[in-house]
CSV table of C-alpha atoms in Angstrom, one decimal:
chain,number,residue,atom,x,y,z
A,1,MET,CA,-9.5,18.1,50.9
A,2,GLU,CA,-8.6,21.8,50.7
A,3,VAL,CA,-5.3,22.7,49.1
A,4,ALA,CA,-3.7,26.2,48.8
A,5,CYS,CA,-1.4,26.8,45.8
A,6,GLY,CA,0.8,29.8,45.1
A,7,VAL,CA,1.4,31.5,41.8
A,8,MET,CA,4.4,33.5,43.0
A,9,TYR,CA,6.4,35.9,41.0
A,10,ASP,CA,10.1,36.8,41.4
A,11,ASN,CA,11.4,40.4,41.0
A,12,THR,CA,11.8,39.8,37.2
A,13,GLY,CA,8.2,38.8,36.6
A,14,ASN,CA,8.7,35.1,36.3
A,15,ILE,CA,6.8,32.4,38.2
A,16,LEU,CA,8.4,29.8,40.5
A,17,MET,CA,7.4,26.3,39.4
A,18,GLY,CA,8.4,23.1,41.2
A,19,LEU,CA,8.9,19.7,39.5
A,20,ARG,CA,7.5,16.9,41.6
A,21,CYS,CA,9.9,14.1,42.6
A,22,GLU,CA,10.0,10.8,40.8
A,23,GLN,CA,9.2,9.0,44.0
A,24,GLY,CA,5.8,9.8,45.4
A,25,PRO,CA,2.4,10.8,43.9
A,26,ASN,CA,2.1,12.3,40.4
A,27,PRO,CA,5.9,12.2,39.6
A,28,ASN,CA,7.4,14.6,37.1
A,29,TYR,CA,4.5,17.0,37.0
A,30,TRP,CA,5.2,20.7,37.3
A,31,GLU,CA,3.2,22.5,40.0
A,32,PHE,CA,2.6,25.8,41.7
A,33,PRO,CA,3.9,25.0,45.2
A,34,GLY,CA,1.5,24.6,48.0
A,35,GLY,CA,-0.2,21.9,50.1
A,36,GLN,CA,-3.0,20.6,52.2
A,37,GLN,CA,-4.8,22.9,54.7
A,38,GLU,CA,-4.5,21.8,58.3
A,39,ASP,CA,-7.2,22.1,61.0
A,40,ASN,CA,-7.7,25.7,62.4
A,41,GLU,CA,-5.6,27.2,59.6
A,42,THR,CA,-6.8,29.7,57.0
A,43,LEU,CA,-5.9,29.0,53.3
A,44,GLU,CA,-3.5,31.9,53.4
A,45,GLU,CA,-1.8,30.6,56.6
A,46,CYS,CA,-1.6,27.2,54.8
A,47,LEU,CA,0.1,28.7,51.8
A,48,HIS,CA,2.7,30.7,53.9
A,49,ARG,CA,3.4,27.5,55.9
A,50,GLU,CA,3.8,25.3,52.9
A,51,TRP,CA,6.2,27.7,51.1
A,52,LYS,CA,8.3,27.9,54.2
A,53,GLU,CA,8.4,24.1,54.7
A,54,GLU,CA,8.9,23.2,51.0
A,55,LEU,CA,11.1,26.1,49.8
A,56,ASN,CA,12.2,28.1,53.0
A,57,LEU,CA,10.7,31.2,51.3
A,58,LYS,CA,8.6,34.0,52.6
A,59,ILE,CA,5.8,35.2,50.3
A,60,LYS,CA,3.4,38.1,50.0
A,61,ILE,CA,-0.1,37.0,48.9
A,62,ASP,CA,-1.9,39.6,46.8
A,63,LYS,CA,-5.2,37.9,46.1
A,64,LYS,CA,-7.0,34.6,45.5
A,65,ILE,CA,-7.6,34.1,41.8
A,66,THR,CA,-9.6,30.9,41.5
A,67,THR,CA,-10.5,27.5,42.9
A,68,THR,CA,-10.4,24.3,40.8
A,69,SER,CA,-11.8,21.0,41.9
A,70,TYR,CA,-11.1,17.4,40.8
A,71,ASN,CA,-12.3,14.3,42.7
A,72,ASP,CA,-12.5,15.6,46.3
A,73,ILE,CA,-9.6,18.0,46.1
A,74,HIS,CA,-10.3,21.7,46.0
A,75,CYS,CA,-7.3,23.7,44.9
A,76,HIS,CA,-7.3,27.4,45.9
A,77,PHE,CA,-4.9,29.5,43.9
A,78,PHE,CA,-3.4,32.6,45.1
A,79,VAL,CA,-1.1,35.1,43.3
A,80,GLY,CA,1.7,37.1,44.9
A,81,LYS,CA,5.4,37.7,45.2
A,82,ILE,CA,8.4,36.1,46.7
A,83,ILE,CA,9.8,38.4,49.4
A,84,ASP,CA,13.3,37.1,49.9
A,85,MET,CA,15.2,34.6,47.6
A,86,GLU,CA,18.3,34.4,49.8
A,87,ASN,CA,17.1,31.5,51.9
A,88,LEU,CA,15.8,29.3,49.1
A,89,HIS,CA,16.2,25.6,49.9
A,90,ILE,CA,14.6,22.8,47.9
A,91,ASN,CA,13.0,20.3,50.4
A,92,VAL,CA,10.4,18.4,48.4
A,93,HIS,CA,10.8,19.0,44.7
A,94,GLN,CA,13.4,17.5,42.4
A,95,TYR,CA,13.9,20.8,40.7
A,96,ILE,CA,12.6,24.4,40.8
A,97,GLY,CA,12.8,27.1,38.3
A,98,PHE,CA,11.4,30.5,37.2
A,99,TYR,CA,9.5,30.7,34.0
A,100,ASN,CA,7.2,33.0,32.0
A,101,LYS,CA,3.6,32.0,31.2
A,102,ASN,CA,4.5,30.8,27.6
A,103,GLN,CA,7.1,28.5,29.0
A,104,ILE,CA,4.7,27.1,31.7
A,105,TYR,CA,2.0,26.4,29.1
A,106,LYS,CA,4.4,23.8,27.5
A,107,MET,CA,5.1,22.0,30.8
A,108,ARG,CA,3.4,18.8,32.0
A,109,LEU,CA,0.8,20.3,34.4
A,110,PHE,CA,-2.0,19.1,36.5
A,111,GLU,CA,-5.5,19.3,35.1
A,112,GLY,CA,-6.9,22.8,35.5
A,113,ASP,CA,-3.5,24.5,35.9
A,114,LYS,CA,-3.5,25.9,32.3
A,115,GLU,CA,-6.8,27.6,33.1
A,116,VAL,CA,-5.1,29.2,36.1
A,117,LEU,CA,-2.5,30.6,33.7
A,118,ASP,CA,-5.3,32.0,31.5
A,119,LEU,CA,-6.4,34.2,34.5
A,120,LEU,CA,-3.0,35.8,35.0
A,121,GLU,CA,-2.4,39.2,33.5
């Protein structure tokens, strides 16, 4: 399974993180929002679609920074910026917030996500 995840900054330099819902898989983990790639969709298209569906936000992708794999899940991480915060709407997370790297390191993250943080400037 191919998954695209977005490390997206707001205009103050903080990163948007989503807290997964208590109902559903991997409850109460913080994540870089994203989701599963659909047929005939690039990873970048997937990421744009997922951010629109989950958060109603438009993003600008700057570059791919890494891919991590566990089991049969391949997570492709992209870094970029949130274009317009006015339409933010939380559809799948129990909470979202904006945090700096040091704050994110202390969160309950998925395996491999701290290594993603290490790659950020």
